[in-house]
């Protein structure tokens, strides 16, 4: 009987020792895991930034409100009308829409149809400029090109629509001219000078639009 109790005590001691060993092993395994709060963490070595950092970096940088707009391309514009006055380096032009405009010349201004020295009051001119004009009275612009396109000849025919067929004096050909609105219709045989915008068709007879008429 005494041997049985001794055997039972040995078994109980072994079971207790095994239980202590198992508990120690479990605690050691839990100690090697990082603590979490239920939120997934990026793996070690990952370069992904937290969401808050990404949102912050996506915000535009603060500015002082100033910008550097691109330089606007200047558009070439046209003035058309009668020359009222001619100076050494300017003309005073009565434009069809703007009224009187002071046109300055520079060394780069081109002249076509009439030279700078042959400009006179009473001619009609087409002026190209860079679109820049002062708000003064009269406004001032600088000419890139000045064109005076004259055609002189005898009126051969006046058509029903008001267009005039002219026998040109400078060449042996005719030109069919549409007169400007309000212009007095000439008589057949009358010699006139018309001023055009420089555009002439290749038809027979050639056709032009007159911007001014002188008798």
Short mmCIF file of C-alpha atoms in Angstrom, two decimals:
data_model
loop_
_atom_site.label_atom_id
_atom_site.label_comp_id
_atom_site.label_asym_id
_atom_site.label_seq_id
_atom_site.Cartn_x
_atom_site.Cartn_y
_atom_site.Cartn_z
CA UNK A 1 0.00 0.00 0.00
CA UNK A 2 2.76 2.37 0.83
CA UNK A 3 4.32 1.74 -2.57
CA UNK A 4 1.09 2.67 -4.32
CA UNK A 5 0.95 6.07 -2.58
CA UNK A 6 4.54 6.73 -3.46
CA UNK A 7 3.82 5.92 -7.16
CA UNK A 8 0.77 8.23 -7.13
CA UNK A 9 2.75 11.12 -5.71
CA UNK A 10 5.42 10.68 -8.39
CA UNK A 11 2.77 10.79 -11.16
CA UNK A 12 1.19 13.95 -9.70
CA UNK A 13 4.61 15.60 -9.49
CA UNK A 14 5.33 14.80 -13.14
CA UNK A 15 1.94 16.14 -14.30
CA UNK A 16 2.47 19.36 -12.33
CA UNK A 17 5.94 19.82 -13.75
CA UNK A 18 4.61 19.33 -17.30
CA UNK A 19 1.84 21.89 -16.75
CA UNK A 20 4.32 24.49 -15.50
CA UNK A 21 6.58 23.84 -18.48
CA UNK A 22 3.72 24.19 -20.99
CA UNK A 23 2.55 27.50 -19.44
CA UNK A 24 6.11 28.89 -19.55
CA UNK A 25 6.46 27.97 -23.21
CA UNK A 26 3.15 29.68 -24.11
CA UNK A 27 4.12 32.89 -22.29
CA UNK A 28 7.47 32.95 -24.06
CA UNK A 29 5.75 32.65 -27.48
CA UNK A 30 3.35 35.54 -26.75
CA UNK A 31 6.22 37.75 -25.62
CA UNK A 32 7.76 37.59 -29.17
CA UNK A 33 4.63 39.10 -30.94
CA UNK A 34 4.19 42.93 -31.31
CA UNK A 35 1.28 44.46 -29.53
CA UNK A 36 -1.59 45.59 -31.84
CA UNK A 37 -4.73 47.72 -31.48
CA UNK A 38 -6.67 45.95 -34.21
CA UNK A 39 -5.32 48.20 -37.00
CA UNK A 40 -3.31 46.58 -39.77
CA UNK A 41 0.29 47.73 -39.78
CA UNK A 42 2.51 47.90 -42.88
CA UNK A 43 5.15 45.19 -43.09
CA UNK A 44 8.64 45.92 -41.88
CA UNK A 45 10.74 47.76 -44.44
CA UNK A 46 7.70 49.10 -46.35
CA UNK A 47 8.06 52.66 -47.74
CA UNK A 48 4.33 53.32 -47.90
CA UNK A 49 3.48 56.43 -45.91
CA UNK A 50 0.48 56.48 -43.57
CA UNK A 51 -2.72 57.86 -45.11
CA UNK A 52 -2.50 61.10 -43.14
CA UNK A 53 0.99 61.78 -44.50
CA UNK A 54 -0.12 61.12 -48.08
CA UNK A 55 -3.08 63.49 -47.79
CA UNK A 56 -0.87 66.22 -46.37
CA UNK A 57 1.70 65.95 -49.13
CA UNK A 58 -1.04 66.11 -51.76
CA UNK A 59 -2.03 69.64 -50.75
CA UNK A 60 -0.91 72.45 -53.13
CA UNK A 61 1.93 74.61 -52.01
CA UNK A 62 1.07 78.00 -50.64
CA UNK A 63 1.65 80.91 -53.04
CA UNK A 64 1.70 84.66 -52.70
CA UNK A 65 -1.05 85.06 -55.32
CA UNK A 66 1.25 86.30 -58.07
CA UNK A 67 1.56 84.57 -61.43
CA UNK A 68 3.69 84.98 -64.49
CA UNK A 69 1.23 84.93 -67.40
CA UNK A 70 2.60 84.08 -70.80
CA UNK A 71 3.24 87.02 -73.06
CA UNK A 72 0.23 87.52 -75.27
CA UNK A 73 0.82 87.33 -78.96
CA UNK A 74 0.12 90.69 -80.60
CA UNK A 75 -2.31 90.56 -83.52
CA UNK A 76 -1.73 92.59 -86.67
CA UNK A 77 -4.67 94.92 -87.23
CA UNK A 78 -5.71 97.20 -90.06
CA UNK A 79 -6.69 100.85 -90.34
CA UNK A 80 -8.25 102.08 -93.57
CA UNK A 81 -9.19 105.59 -94.59
CA UNK A 82 -8.30 108.98 -96.02
CA UNK A 83 -5.05 110.74 -95.20
CA UNK A 84 -5.90 114.10 -93.64
CA UNK A 85 -2.38 115.33 -92.88
CA UNK A 86 1.19 114.30 -93.66
CA UNK A 87 4.11 115.08 -91.38
CA UNK A 88 7.79 114.20 -91.42
CA UNK A 89 7.33 110.95 -89.54
CA UNK A 90 3.54 110.55 -89.27
CA UNK A 91 0.20 110.80 -91.00
CA UNK A 92 -3.21 111.67 -89.63
CA UNK A 93 -5.67 109.11 -90.95
CA UNK A 94 -9.46 109.22 -90.80
CA UNK A 95 -10.25 105.55 -90.25
CA UNK A 96 -13.63 104.24 -91.39
CA UNK A 97 -14.52 103.03 -87.88
CA UNK A 98 -12.30 104.80 -85.33
CA UNK A 99 -12.21 108.26 -86.83
CA UNK A 100 -8.96 110.24 -86.72
CA UNK A 101 -5.86 108.23 -85.79
CA UNK A 102 -2.30 109.52 -85.53
CA UNK A 103 0.01 107.06 -87.31
CA UNK A 104 3.71 107.21 -86.49
CA UNK A 105 6.46 105.88 -88.77
CA UNK A 106 9.69 104.19 -87.74
CA UNK A 107 12.76 103.07 -89.65
CA UNK A 108 11.13 99.64 -90.00
CA UNK A 109 7.85 100.90 -91.48
CA UNK A 110 7.30 99.54 -95.00
CA UNK A 111 5.63 101.53 -97.78
CA UNK A 112 3.84 100.02 -100.74
CA UNK A 113 2.22 101.69 -103.74
CA UNK A 114 3.47 105.11 -102.66
CA UNK A 115 6.74 106.06 -101.04
CA UNK A 116 7.11 107.86 -97.76
CA UNK A 117 8.02 111.06 -99.59
CA UNK A 118 5.07 110.89 -102.01
CA UNK A 119 2.29 110.62 -99.43
CA UNK A 120 -0.15 113.53 -99.66
CA UNK A 121 -3.40 114.49 -98.03
CA UNK A 122 -6.43 113.20 -99.93
CA UNK A 123 -4.98 109.77 -100.65
CA UNK A 124 -6.53 106.68 -99.12
CA UNK A 125 -4.24 104.29 -97.27
CA UNK A 126 -4.28 100.88 -95.65
CA UNK A 127 -2.18 100.80 -92.48
CA UNK A 128 -1.05 97.64 -90.73
CA UNK A 129 -0.04 97.95 -87.07
CA UNK A 130 0.64 95.62 -84.16
CA UNK A 131 -2.66 96.24 -82.39
CA UNK A 132 -1.19 98.61 -79.80
CA UNK A 133 -2.97 101.98 -79.69
CA UNK A 134 -3.06 104.70 -77.06
CA UNK A 135 -6.28 105.97 -75.50
CA UNK A 136 -5.40 109.57 -76.24
CA UNK A 137 -7.34 111.90 -78.54
CA UNK A 138 -6.55 111.21 -81.27
CA UNK A 139 -5.31 107.68 -80.55
CA UNK A 140 -1.75 106.94 -81.63
CA UNK A 141 -0.48 103.81 -83.36
CA UNK A 142 2.81 102.87 -85.01
CA UNK A 143 2.66 101.64 -88.59
CA UNK A 144 4.28 98.39 -89.64
CA UNK A 145 3.19 98.91 -93.26
CA UNK A 146 1.47 101.69 -95.21
CA UNK A 147 -0.11 100.84 -98.55
CA UNK A 148 -1.56 103.31 -101.07
CA UNK A 149 -3.06 101.50 -104.06
CA UNK A 150 -4.24 103.85 -106.83
CA UNK A 151 -5.96 103.04 -110.12
CA UNK A 152 -6.64 105.89 -112.54
CA UNK A 153 -8.62 105.64 -115.75
CA UNK A 154 -11.70 106.56 -117.76
CA UNK A 155 -15.09 105.14 -116.89
CA UNK A 156 -16.10 102.77 -119.69
CA UNK A 157 -19.34 101.51 -118.20
CA UNK A 158 -21.58 101.90 -115.17
CA UNK A 159 -23.41 98.67 -114.41
CA UNK A 160 -26.89 98.37 -112.94
CA UNK A 161 -25.53 97.19 -109.59
CA UNK A 162 -23.41 100.36 -109.33
CA UNK A 163 -20.08 98.78 -110.21
CA UNK A 164 -17.86 100.75 -112.55
CA UNK A 165 -15.78 99.39 -115.42
CA UNK A 166 -12.61 101.46 -115.80
CA UNK A 167 -10.13 101.57 -118.68
CA UNK A 168 -6.86 101.80 -116.82
CA UNK A 169 -4.48 104.55 -117.85
CA UNK A 170 -1.30 102.74 -116.81
CA UNK A 171 -1.92 99.43 -118.61
CA UNK A 172 -4.09 98.31 -121.51
CA UNK A 173 -6.63 96.47 -119.40
CA UNK A 174 -9.85 97.09 -117.56
CA UNK A 175 -10.84 96.78 -113.93
CA UNK A 176 -14.32 96.38 -112.47
CA UNK A 177 -14.59 98.38 -109.27
CA UNK A 178 -17.16 98.21 -106.49
CA UNK A 179 -17.41 101.74 -105.12
CA UNK A 180 -17.60 102.44 -101.37
CA UNK A 181 -21.01 103.01 -99.83
CA UNK A 182 -22.17 106.59 -100.29
CA UNK A 183 -19.76 107.38 -103.12
CA UNK A 184 -21.14 109.41 -106.02
CA UNK A 185 -21.49 107.36 -109.19
CA UNK A 186 -19.29 108.77 -111.99
CA UNK A 187 -20.43 109.23 -115.57
CA UNK A 188 -19.20 107.27 -118.56
CA UNK A 189 -16.11 108.90 -120.03
CA UNK A 190 -15.17 110.62 -116.78
CA UNK A 191 -11.62 110.11 -115.53
CA UNK A 192 -11.44 109.02 -111.90
CA UNK A 193 -8.91 107.68 -109.44
CA UNK A 194 -9.94 104.91 -107.11
CA UNK A 195 -8.05 103.63 -104.08
CA UNK A 196 -8.27 99.95 -103.20
CA UNK A 197 -7.27 97.73 -100.29
CA UNK A 198 -4.58 96.14 -102.46
CA UNK A 199 -6.59 93.03 -103.30
CA UNK A 200 -7.39 92.30 -106.95
CA UNK A 201 -8.91 89.17 -108.47
CA UNK A 202 -7.28 87.27 -111.36
CA UNK A 203 -10.50 87.33 -113.36
CA UNK A 204 -11.07 89.16 -116.67
CA UNK A 205 -11.71 91.93 -116.05
CA UNK A 206 -9.97 92.11 -112.70
CA UNK A 207 -12.23 93.11 -109.81
CA UNK A 208 -11.44 95.36 -106.86
CA UNK A 209 -13.18 96.97 -103.91
CA UNK A 210 -12.62 100.72 -103.75
CA UNK A 211 -12.05 102.34 -100.35
CA UNK A 212 -12.03 105.86 -101.83
CA UNK A 213 -12.77 107.74 -105.05
CA UNK A 214 -11.35 111.01 -106.41
CA UNK A 215 -12.45 112.80 -109.58
#
